Amino acid sequence: MLKEDIEQVLNNYKRARNENFTEHPIATVLRTDFKKDLKEIIGEPNKYKITGSPGQGNWTYSPWVAIFDKRITTSAQSGFYPVYLFKEDMSGVYLSLNQGATDLKKKYGNRRANEILNTKSKNFRDKLNDLIEVSDNFLESIDLKVENSPNAPFYEAGNIYAKYYSL
């Protein structure tokens, strides 16, 4: 179940980062178990691509699992999508409506990409405000407790709305 997947990552990821990456059970939770459990929840799994990333070749400090609507994007490089973003200290996870940053970084550089993501996040929120209930307590900003991840600041800037779930 999804709750167990989240708890496994939050409880074991920091220790796992000090172990061999290849075929590690926590990497499997992020890449495979999450995907299977989300497909069961979604109901129309062929419309979506689900990807989890514990890193590429080495552990990342900010693992994530995203659900890509294939009509909008099929990767975390562009577009917008819901994503589970784990805090670096593993004290909790955000379910964030977020944006791809890679294409922006390639085109404009890191600083300008971060500015664009912040502006686009505000524009998205302005468009969604009529649909969002104030009582839903959606977060406009997230704090991934970044110390080591080069990508996490872009996840923070790209956040449109989020919900936070502490360990």
Short mmCIF file of N, CA and C in Angstrom, two decimals:
data_model
loop_
_atom_site.label_atom_id
_atom_site.label_comp_id
_atom_site.label_asym_id
_atom_site.label_seq_id
_atom_site.Cartn_x
_atom_site.Cartn_y
_atom_site.Cartn_z
N MET A 1 0.83 -1.19 0.00
CA MET A 1 0.00 0.00 0.00
C MET A 1 0.87 1.25 0.00
N LEU A 2 0.28 2.32 -0.46
CA LEU A 2 1.01 3.58 -0.60
C LEU A 2 1.57 4.08 0.74
N LYS A 3 0.78 4.00 1.78
CA LYS A 3 1.23 4.46 3.09
C LYS A 3 2.49 3.70 3.52
N GLU A 4 2.51 2.40 3.30
CA GLU A 4 3.68 1.59 3.66
C GLU A 4 4.89 1.95 2.81
N ASP A 5 4.66 2.25 1.53
CA ASP A 5 5.77 2.67 0.66
C ASP A 5 6.41 3.94 1.21
N ILE A 6 5.57 4.91 1.55
CA ILE A 6 6.06 6.19 2.08
C ILE A 6 6.83 5.97 3.38
N GLU A 7 6.25 5.18 4.27
CA GLU A 7 6.90 4.92 5.56
C GLU A 7 8.24 4.20 5.38
N GLN A 8 8.31 3.25 4.44
CA GLN A 8 9.58 2.55 4.19
C GLN A 8 10.66 3.53 3.75
N VAL A 9 10.31 4.44 2.85
CA VAL A 9 11.29 5.41 2.38
C VAL A 9 11.71 6.33 3.52
N LEU A 10 10.74 6.90 4.23
CA LEU A 10 11.06 7.84 5.31
C LEU A 10 11.89 7.19 6.41
N ASN A 11 11.60 5.94 6.72
CA ASN A 11 12.30 5.27 7.82
C ASN A 11 13.65 4.67 7.43
N ASN A 12 13.89 4.42 6.15
CA ASN A 12 15.08 3.67 5.76
C ASN A 12 16.00 4.35 4.75
N TYR A 13 15.55 5.45 4.15
CA TYR A 13 16.32 6.03 3.04
C TYR A 13 17.67 6.60 3.48
N LYS A 14 17.71 7.29 4.60
CA LYS A 14 18.99 7.89 5.04
C LYS A 14 20.05 6.81 5.25
N ARG A 15 19.67 5.71 5.84
CA ARG A 15 20.61 4.59 6.04
C ARG A 15 20.99 3.98 4.68
N ALA A 16 19.99 3.82 3.82
CA ALA A 16 20.22 3.21 2.51
C ALA A 16 21.23 4.01 1.68
N ARG A 17 21.23 5.34 1.82
CA ARG A 17 22.17 6.19 1.06
C ARG A 17 23.62 5.82 1.32
N ASN A 18 23.90 5.16 2.43
CA ASN A 18 25.26 4.75 2.77
C ASN A 18 25.56 3.32 2.32
N GLU A 19 24.63 2.71 1.63
CA GLU A 19 24.79 1.32 1.18
C GLU A 19 24.88 1.29 -0.34
N ASN A 20 25.15 0.11 -0.88
CA ASN A 20 25.26 -0.09 -2.32
C ASN A 20 23.94 0.26 -3.00
N PHE A 21 24.00 1.06 -4.03
CA PHE A 21 22.82 1.56 -4.74
C PHE A 21 22.15 0.47 -5.59
N THR A 22 22.94 -0.33 -6.26
CA THR A 22 22.43 -1.30 -7.23
C THR A 22 21.48 -2.30 -6.57
N GLU A 23 20.27 -2.37 -7.10
CA GLU A 23 19.24 -3.32 -6.66
C GLU A 23 18.91 -3.23 -5.17
N HIS A 24 19.08 -2.06 -4.58
CA HIS A 24 18.75 -1.88 -3.16
C HIS A 24 17.22 -1.93 -2.99
N PRO A 25 16.73 -2.57 -1.92
CA PRO A 25 15.28 -2.67 -1.70
C PRO A 25 14.56 -1.32 -1.62
N ILE A 26 15.20 -0.29 -1.07
CA ILE A 26 14.55 1.02 -0.98
C ILE A 26 14.46 1.67 -2.37
N ALA A 27 15.46 1.46 -3.20
CA ALA A 27 15.37 1.93 -4.58
C ALA A 27 14.23 1.23 -5.30
N THR A 28 14.04 -0.04 -5.00
CA THR A 28 12.94 -0.81 -5.60
C THR A 28 11.59 -0.28 -5.14
N VAL A 29 11.49 0.11 -3.88
CA VAL A 29 10.24 0.71 -3.39
C VAL A 29 9.91 1.95 -4.22
N LEU A 30 10.90 2.81 -4.42
CA LEU A 30 10.67 4.05 -5.16
C LEU A 30 10.37 3.81 -6.64
N ARG A 31 11.07 2.87 -7.24
CA ARG A 31 10.91 2.63 -8.68
C ARG A 31 9.73 1.73 -9.03
N THR A 32 9.44 0.73 -8.17
CA THR A 32 8.50 -0.31 -8.54
C THR A 32 7.25 -0.36 -7.65
N ASP A 33 7.44 -0.45 -6.35
CA ASP A 33 6.30 -0.62 -5.44
C ASP A 33 5.36 0.59 -5.49
N PHE A 34 5.94 1.78 -5.42
CA PHE A 34 5.15 3.00 -5.50
C PHE A 34 4.32 3.00 -6.79
N LYS A 35 4.97 2.67 -7.89
CA LYS A 35 4.34 2.67 -9.20
C LYS A 35 3.13 1.73 -9.21
N LYS A 36 3.33 0.53 -8.71
CA LYS A 36 2.26 -0.47 -8.68
C LYS A 36 1.09 0.03 -7.81
N ASP A 37 1.39 0.55 -6.65
CA ASP A 37 0.33 1.01 -5.74
C ASP A 37 -0.40 2.23 -6.29
N LEU A 38 0.32 3.15 -6.93
CA LEU A 38 -0.34 4.31 -7.52
C LEU A 38 -1.22 3.91 -8.70
N LYS A 39 -0.78 2.95 -9.50
CA LYS A 39 -1.61 2.48 -10.62
C LYS A 39 -2.94 1.92 -10.13
N GLU A 40 -2.92 1.23 -9.00
CA GLU A 40 -4.15 0.69 -8.42
C GLU A 40 -5.10 1.80 -7.99
N ILE A 41 -4.55 2.90 -7.49
CA ILE A 41 -5.36 4.02 -7.01
C ILE A 41 -5.92 4.85 -8.17
N ILE A 42 -5.12 5.07 -9.19
CA ILE A 42 -5.47 6.00 -10.27
C ILE A 42 -6.68 5.54 -11.07
N GLY A 43 -6.76 4.27 -11.41
CA GLY A 43 -7.92 3.79 -12.13
C GLY A 43 -7.79 3.79 -13.64
N GLU A 44 -7.11 4.75 -14.23
CA GLU A 44 -6.86 4.79 -15.67
C GLU A 44 -5.36 4.84 -15.91
N PRO A 45 -4.66 3.78 -15.56
CA PRO A 45 -3.20 3.82 -15.58
C PRO A 45 -2.58 4.03 -16.96
N ASN A 46 -3.30 3.74 -18.04
CA ASN A 46 -2.71 3.92 -19.37
C ASN A 46 -2.59 5.38 -19.77
N LYS A 47 -3.31 6.27 -19.09
CA LYS A 47 -3.23 7.70 -19.38
C LYS A 47 -2.01 8.33 -18.72
N TYR A 48 -1.38 7.59 -17.80
CA TYR A 48 -0.33 8.16 -16.98
C TYR A 48 0.95 7.32 -17.03
N LYS A 49 2.04 8.00 -16.86
CA LYS A 49 3.33 7.34 -16.68
C LYS A 49 3.79 7.68 -15.27
N ILE A 50 4.14 6.66 -14.51
CA ILE A 50 4.57 6.86 -13.13
C ILE A 50 6.05 6.51 -13.04
N THR A 51 6.83 7.42 -12.50
CA THR A 51 8.27 7.24 -12.40
C THR A 51 8.74 7.60 -11.00
N GLY A 52 9.56 6.74 -10.43
CA GLY A 52 10.18 7.02 -9.15
C GLY A 52 11.68 7.09 -9.32
N SER A 53 12.32 8.00 -8.60
CA SER A 53 13.77 8.16 -8.73
C SER A 53 14.47 8.23 -7.38
N PRO A 54 15.26 7.18 -7.08
CA PRO A 54 16.16 7.25 -5.93
C PRO A 54 17.51 7.84 -6.35
N GLY A 55 17.64 8.15 -7.64
CA GLY A 55 18.88 8.65 -8.21
C GLY A 55 19.18 7.91 -9.49
N GLN A 56 20.21 8.34 -10.17
CA GLN A 56 20.64 7.69 -11.41
C GLN A 56 22.09 7.27 -11.25
N GLY A 57 22.28 6.01 -10.92
CA GLY A 57 23.63 5.50 -10.72
C GLY A 57 24.13 5.64 -9.30
N ASN A 58 23.67 6.67 -8.61
CA ASN A 58 24.00 6.92 -7.21
C ASN A 58 22.76 7.45 -6.51
N TRP A 59 22.75 7.35 -5.19
CA TRP A 59 21.63 7.86 -4.42
C TRP A 59 21.50 9.37 -4.57
N THR A 60 20.28 9.85 -4.73
CA THR A 60 20.01 11.28 -4.67
C THR A 60 19.65 11.63 -3.23
N TYR A 61 19.82 12.87 -2.87
CA TYR A 61 19.42 13.31 -1.54
C TYR A 61 17.95 13.70 -1.50
N SER A 62 17.34 13.82 -2.66
CA SER A 62 15.93 14.23 -2.72
C SER A 62 15.17 13.30 -3.67
N PRO A 63 14.82 12.09 -3.19
CA PRO A 63 14.08 11.15 -4.03
C PRO A 63 12.66 11.65 -4.30
N TRP A 64 12.08 11.13 -5.38
CA TRP A 64 10.74 11.55 -5.75
C TRP A 64 10.03 10.44 -6.52
N VAL A 65 8.70 10.55 -6.56
CA VAL A 65 7.86 9.69 -7.38
C VAL A 65 6.82 10.59 -8.02
N ALA A 66 6.77 10.60 -9.36
CA ALA A 66 5.89 11.51 -10.10
C ALA A 66 4.86 10.74 -10.93
N ILE A 67 3.74 11.41 -11.15
CA ILE A 67 2.67 10.89 -12.00
C ILE A 67 2.54 11.85 -13.17
N PHE A 68 2.92 11.37 -14.36
CA PHE A 68 2.89 12.23 -15.55
C PHE A 68 1.65 11.93 -16.38
N ASP A 69 0.83 12.94 -16.62
CA ASP A 69 -0.28 12.82 -17.56
C ASP A 69 0.35 12.89 -18.94
N LYS A 70 0.25 11.82 -19.70
CA LYS A 70 0.95 11.73 -20.99
C LYS A 70 0.53 12.81 -21.98
N ARG A 71 -0.61 13.45 -21.77
CA ARG A 71 -1.04 14.55 -22.65
C ARG A 71 -0.25 15.82 -22.38
N ILE A 72 0.39 15.88 -21.19
CA ILE A 72 1.13 17.09 -20.79
C ILE A 72 2.64 16.85 -20.85
N THR A 73 3.10 15.76 -20.25
CA THR A 73 4.53 15.45 -20.23
C THR A 73 4.72 13.98 -19.87
N THR A 74 5.87 13.45 -20.21
CA THR A 74 6.20 12.07 -19.84
C THR A 74 7.48 12.01 -19.02
N SER A 75 7.97 13.18 -18.59
CA SER A 75 9.18 13.19 -17.78
C SER A 75 9.18 14.40 -16.85
N ALA A 76 10.10 14.40 -15.92
CA ALA A 76 10.22 15.50 -14.96
C ALA A 76 10.98 16.70 -15.54
N GLN A 77 11.31 16.65 -16.80
CA GLN A 77 12.10 17.72 -17.40
C GLN A 77 11.29 18.94 -17.80
N SER A 78 9.99 18.73 -18.07
CA SER A 78 9.15 19.85 -18.51
C SER A 78 7.70 19.59 -18.11
N GLY A 79 6.85 20.58 -18.33
CA GLY A 79 5.44 20.43 -18.02
C GLY A 79 5.17 20.55 -16.53
N PHE A 80 4.01 20.06 -16.13
CA PHE A 80 3.64 20.07 -14.71
C PHE A 80 3.00 18.73 -14.39
N TYR A 81 3.07 18.36 -13.09
CA TYR A 81 2.67 17.02 -12.70
C TYR A 81 2.62 16.92 -11.17
N PRO A 82 1.82 15.99 -10.64
CA PRO A 82 1.88 15.73 -9.20
C PRO A 82 3.10 14.85 -8.89
N VAL A 83 3.74 15.14 -7.77
CA VAL A 83 4.96 14.41 -7.41
C VAL A 83 5.09 14.33 -5.90
N TYR A 84 5.51 13.17 -5.44
CA TYR A 84 5.88 13.01 -4.04
C TYR A 84 7.35 13.41 -3.93
N LEU A 85 7.64 14.42 -3.11
CA LEU A 85 9.00 14.92 -2.91
C LEU A 85 9.38 14.68 -1.45
N PHE A 86 10.40 13.87 -1.26
CA PHE A 86 10.85 13.55 0.10
C PHE A 86 11.85 14.58 0.58
N LYS A 87 11.67 15.02 1.83
CA LYS A 87 12.63 15.96 2.41
C LYS A 87 13.97 15.25 2.58
N GLU A 88 15.03 16.00 2.42
CA GLU A 88 16.37 15.43 2.52
C GLU A 88 16.62 14.77 3.88
N ASP A 89 16.06 15.34 4.94
CA ASP A 89 16.26 14.76 6.27
C ASP A 89 15.27 13.62 6.57
N MET A 90 14.40 13.31 5.63
CA MET A 90 13.42 12.22 5.71
C MET A 90 12.45 12.40 6.88
N SER A 91 12.17 13.65 7.23
CA SER A 91 11.20 13.91 8.29
C SER A 91 9.77 13.97 7.75
N GLY A 92 9.63 13.96 6.43
CA GLY A 92 8.31 13.99 5.83
C GLY A 92 8.39 14.03 4.32
N VAL A 93 7.20 14.06 3.70
CA VAL A 93 7.10 14.06 2.25
C VAL A 93 6.00 15.04 1.84
N TYR A 94 6.22 15.71 0.73
CA TYR A 94 5.21 16.59 0.15
C TYR A 94 4.58 15.89 -1.05
N LEU A 95 3.27 16.03 -1.17
CA LEU A 95 2.60 15.72 -2.43
C LEU A 95 2.40 17.08 -3.08
N SER A 96 3.15 17.31 -4.14
CA SER A 96 3.24 18.64 -4.74
C SER A 96 2.76 18.63 -6.19
N LEU A 97 2.00 19.63 -6.56
CA LEU A 97 1.78 19.90 -7.98
C LEU A 97 2.98 20.75 -8.37
N ASN A 98 3.83 20.23 -9.23
CA ASN A 98 5.12 20.83 -9.47
C ASN A 98 5.40 20.93 -10.96
N GLN A 99 6.56 21.49 -11.30
CA GLN A 99 6.94 21.74 -12.69
C GLN A 99 8.31 21.17 -13.01
N GLY A 100 8.47 20.79 -14.25
CA GLY A 100 9.78 20.34 -14.72
C GLY A 100 10.73 21.51 -14.84
N ALA A 101 11.99 21.28 -14.47
CA ALA A 101 12.98 22.36 -14.48
C ALA A 101 14.12 22.12 -15.45
N THR A 102 14.37 20.89 -15.82
CA THR A 102 15.57 20.57 -16.61
C THR A 102 15.63 21.35 -17.92
N ASP A 103 14.53 21.38 -18.67
CA ASP A 103 14.53 22.11 -19.94
C ASP A 103 14.78 23.59 -19.73
N LEU A 104 14.20 24.15 -18.66
CA LEU A 104 14.44 25.57 -18.36
C LEU A 104 15.90 25.83 -17.99
N LYS A 105 16.49 24.93 -17.20
CA LYS A 105 17.90 25.10 -16.81
C LYS A 105 18.80 25.06 -18.04
N LYS A 106 18.52 24.15 -18.96
CA LYS A 106 19.34 24.05 -20.18
C LYS A 106 19.22 25.30 -21.03
N LYS A 107 18.03 25.84 -21.10
CA LYS A 107 17.78 26.99 -21.97
C LYS A 107 18.24 28.31 -21.36
N TYR A 108 18.02 28.48 -20.02
CA TYR A 108 18.24 29.79 -19.41
C TYR A 108 19.32 29.83 -18.33
N GLY A 109 19.82 28.67 -17.91
CA GLY A 109 20.76 28.63 -16.79
C GLY A 109 20.00 28.52 -15.47
N ASN A 110 20.72 28.17 -14.42
CA ASN A 110 20.08 27.87 -13.13
C ASN A 110 19.36 29.06 -12.51
N ARG A 111 20.00 30.18 -12.44
CA ARG A 111 19.41 31.33 -11.76
C ARG A 111 18.12 31.79 -12.45
N ARG A 112 18.19 31.95 -13.75
CA ARG A 112 17.00 32.40 -14.51
C ARG A 112 15.91 31.34 -14.47
N ALA A 113 16.28 30.07 -14.55
CA ALA A 113 15.29 28.98 -14.48
C ALA A 113 14.54 29.03 -13.16
N ASN A 114 15.26 29.27 -12.07
CA ASN A 114 14.63 29.36 -10.76
C ASN A 114 13.63 30.52 -10.72
N GLU A 115 14.01 31.65 -11.28
CA GLU A 115 13.11 32.80 -11.33
C GLU A 115 11.86 32.48 -12.15
N ILE A 116 12.05 31.83 -13.29
CA ILE A 116 10.92 31.47 -14.16
C ILE A 116 9.98 30.50 -13.44
N LEU A 117 10.55 29.53 -12.75
CA LEU A 117 9.72 28.57 -12.01
C LEU A 117 8.89 29.27 -10.95
N ASN A 118 9.49 30.19 -10.22
CA ASN A 118 8.74 30.95 -9.20
C ASN A 118 7.60 31.74 -9.82
N THR A 119 7.87 32.40 -10.94
CA THR A 119 6.84 33.18 -11.62
C THR A 119 5.73 32.29 -12.15
N LYS A 120 6.10 31.17 -12.76
CA LYS A 120 5.09 30.26 -13.29
C LYS A 120 4.26 29.64 -12.16
N SER A 121 4.88 29.36 -11.02
CA SER A 121 4.14 28.83 -9.87
C SER A 121 3.06 29.81 -9.43
N LYS A 122 3.43 31.08 -9.34
CA LYS A 122 2.45 32.10 -8.95
C LYS A 122 1.34 32.21 -9.98
N ASN A 123 1.68 32.15 -11.26
CA ASN A 123 0.67 32.23 -12.32
C ASN A 123 -0.29 31.04 -12.25
N PHE A 124 0.24 29.84 -12.01
CA PHE A 124 -0.62 28.66 -11.84
C PHE A 124 -1.57 28.87 -10.66
N ARG A 125 -1.02 29.32 -9.52
CA ARG A 125 -1.87 29.52 -8.34
C ARG A 125 -2.97 30.54 -8.62
N ASP A 126 -2.64 31.62 -9.33
CA ASP A 126 -3.64 32.63 -9.66
C ASP A 126 -4.79 32.01 -10.47
N LYS A 127 -4.45 31.10 -11.37
CA LYS A 127 -5.48 30.44 -12.19
C LYS A 127 -6.28 29.42 -11.39
N LEU A 128 -5.66 28.81 -10.40
CA LEU A 128 -6.32 27.76 -9.63
C LEU A 128 -7.10 28.29 -8.43
N ASN A 129 -6.87 29.53 -8.04
CA ASN A 129 -7.46 30.05 -6.81
C ASN A 129 -8.99 29.94 -6.75
N ASP A 130 -9.67 30.06 -7.89
CA ASP A 130 -11.12 29.92 -7.89
C ASP A 130 -11.55 28.48 -7.65
N LEU A 131 -10.66 27.54 -7.88
CA LEU A 131 -10.99 26.12 -7.72
C LEU A 131 -10.56 25.55 -6.38
N ILE A 132 -9.66 26.23 -5.69
CA ILE A 132 -9.08 25.74 -4.44
C ILE A 132 -9.81 26.34 -3.26
N GLU A 133 -10.23 25.50 -2.34
CA GLU A 133 -10.84 25.97 -1.11
C GLU A 133 -9.75 26.42 -0.14
N VAL A 134 -9.90 27.60 0.43
CA VAL A 134 -8.92 28.11 1.39
C VAL A 134 -8.78 27.14 2.56
N SER A 135 -9.88 26.49 2.93
CA SER A 135 -9.86 25.57 4.06
C SER A 135 -9.06 24.29 3.79
N ASP A 136 -8.69 24.06 2.54
CA ASP A 136 -7.92 22.86 2.20
C ASP A 136 -6.46 22.96 2.66
N ASN A 137 -6.03 24.13 3.07
CA ASN A 137 -4.68 24.34 3.60
C ASN A 137 -3.58 23.85 2.67
N PHE A 138 -3.67 24.17 1.41
CA PHE A 138 -2.60 23.84 0.48
C PHE A 138 -1.43 24.79 0.73
N LEU A 139 -0.23 24.26 0.62
CA LEU A 139 0.98 25.04 0.84
C LEU A 139 1.46 25.65 -0.48
N GLU A 140 1.79 26.92 -0.44
CA GLU A 140 2.34 27.58 -1.62
C GLU A 140 3.85 27.42 -1.71
N SER A 141 4.48 27.14 -0.59
CA SER A 141 5.93 26.92 -0.61
C SER A 141 6.25 25.65 0.17
N ILE A 142 7.35 25.03 -0.20
CA ILE A 142 7.81 23.81 0.45
C ILE A 142 9.27 23.98 0.86
N ASP A 143 9.67 23.25 1.88
CA ASP A 143 11.05 23.28 2.36
C ASP A 143 11.56 21.85 2.43
N LEU A 144 12.41 21.49 1.50
CA LEU A 144 12.93 20.12 1.41
C LEU A 144 14.16 19.91 2.29
N LYS A 145 14.49 20.88 3.13
CA LYS A 145 15.65 20.77 4.04
C LYS A 145 16.92 20.44 3.26
N VAL A 146 17.13 21.20 2.21
CA VAL A 146 18.22 20.94 1.27
C VAL A 146 19.57 21.29 1.89
N GLU A 147 20.47 20.34 1.83
CA GLU A 147 21.87 20.57 2.17
C GLU A 147 22.77 20.09 1.05
N ASN A 148 22.36 19.02 0.39
CA ASN A 148 23.24 18.38 -0.59
C ASN A 148 22.69 18.26 -2.00
N SER A 149 21.40 18.42 -2.19
CA SER A 149 20.79 18.16 -3.49
C SER A 149 20.84 19.37 -4.41
N PRO A 150 21.43 19.22 -5.60
CA PRO A 150 21.44 20.33 -6.54
C PRO A 150 20.07 20.55 -7.19
N ASN A 151 19.19 19.55 -7.16
CA ASN A 151 17.89 19.67 -7.82
C ASN A 151 16.79 20.18 -6.90
N ALA A 152 16.90 19.93 -5.61
CA ALA A 152 15.84 20.28 -4.68
C ALA A 152 15.45 21.77 -4.71
N PRO A 153 16.38 22.72 -4.86
CA PRO A 153 15.95 24.12 -4.93
C PRO A 153 14.99 24.39 -6.11
N PHE A 154 15.14 23.63 -7.18
CA PHE A 154 14.23 23.78 -8.32
C PHE A 154 12.88 23.16 -8.02
N TYR A 155 12.87 22.06 -7.26
CA TYR A 155 11.59 21.47 -6.82
C TYR A 155 10.86 22.47 -5.93
N GLU A 156 11.60 23.14 -5.06
CA GLU A 156 10.98 24.12 -4.17
C GLU A 156 10.40 25.29 -4.98
N ALA A 157 11.16 25.80 -5.95
CA ALA A 157 10.71 26.92 -6.77
C ALA A 157 9.54 26.51 -7.67
N GLY A 158 9.51 25.26 -8.10
CA GLY A 158 8.48 24.79 -9.02
C GLY A 158 7.17 24.42 -8.36
N ASN A 159 7.13 24.40 -7.03
CA ASN A 159 5.90 24.01 -6.33
C ASN A 159 4.78 24.99 -6.64
N ILE A 160 3.64 24.44 -7.01
CA ILE A 160 2.44 25.24 -7.25
C ILE A 160 1.58 25.20 -5.99
N TYR A 161 1.16 24.02 -5.62
CA TYR A 161 0.48 23.77 -4.34
C TYR A 161 0.95 22.43 -3.83
N ALA A 162 0.93 22.27 -2.51
CA ALA A 162 1.37 21.00 -1.92
C ALA A 162 0.62 20.69 -0.64
N LYS A 163 0.67 19.43 -0.28
CA LYS A 163 0.24 18.95 1.04
C LYS A 163 1.45 18.29 1.66
N TYR A 164 1.60 18.46 2.97
CA TYR A 164 2.76 17.89 3.66
C TYR A 164 2.31 16.78 4.59
N TYR A 165 3.09 15.70 4.59
CA TYR A 165 2.85 14.55 5.47
C TYR A 165 4.12 14.27 6.23
N SER A 166 4.08 14.49 7.54
CA SER A 166 5.28 14.27 8.36
C SER A 166 5.42 12.78 8.68
N LEU A 167 6.65 12.39 9.01
CA LEU A 167 6.91 11.01 9.39
C LEU A 167 6.04 10.64 10.57
#
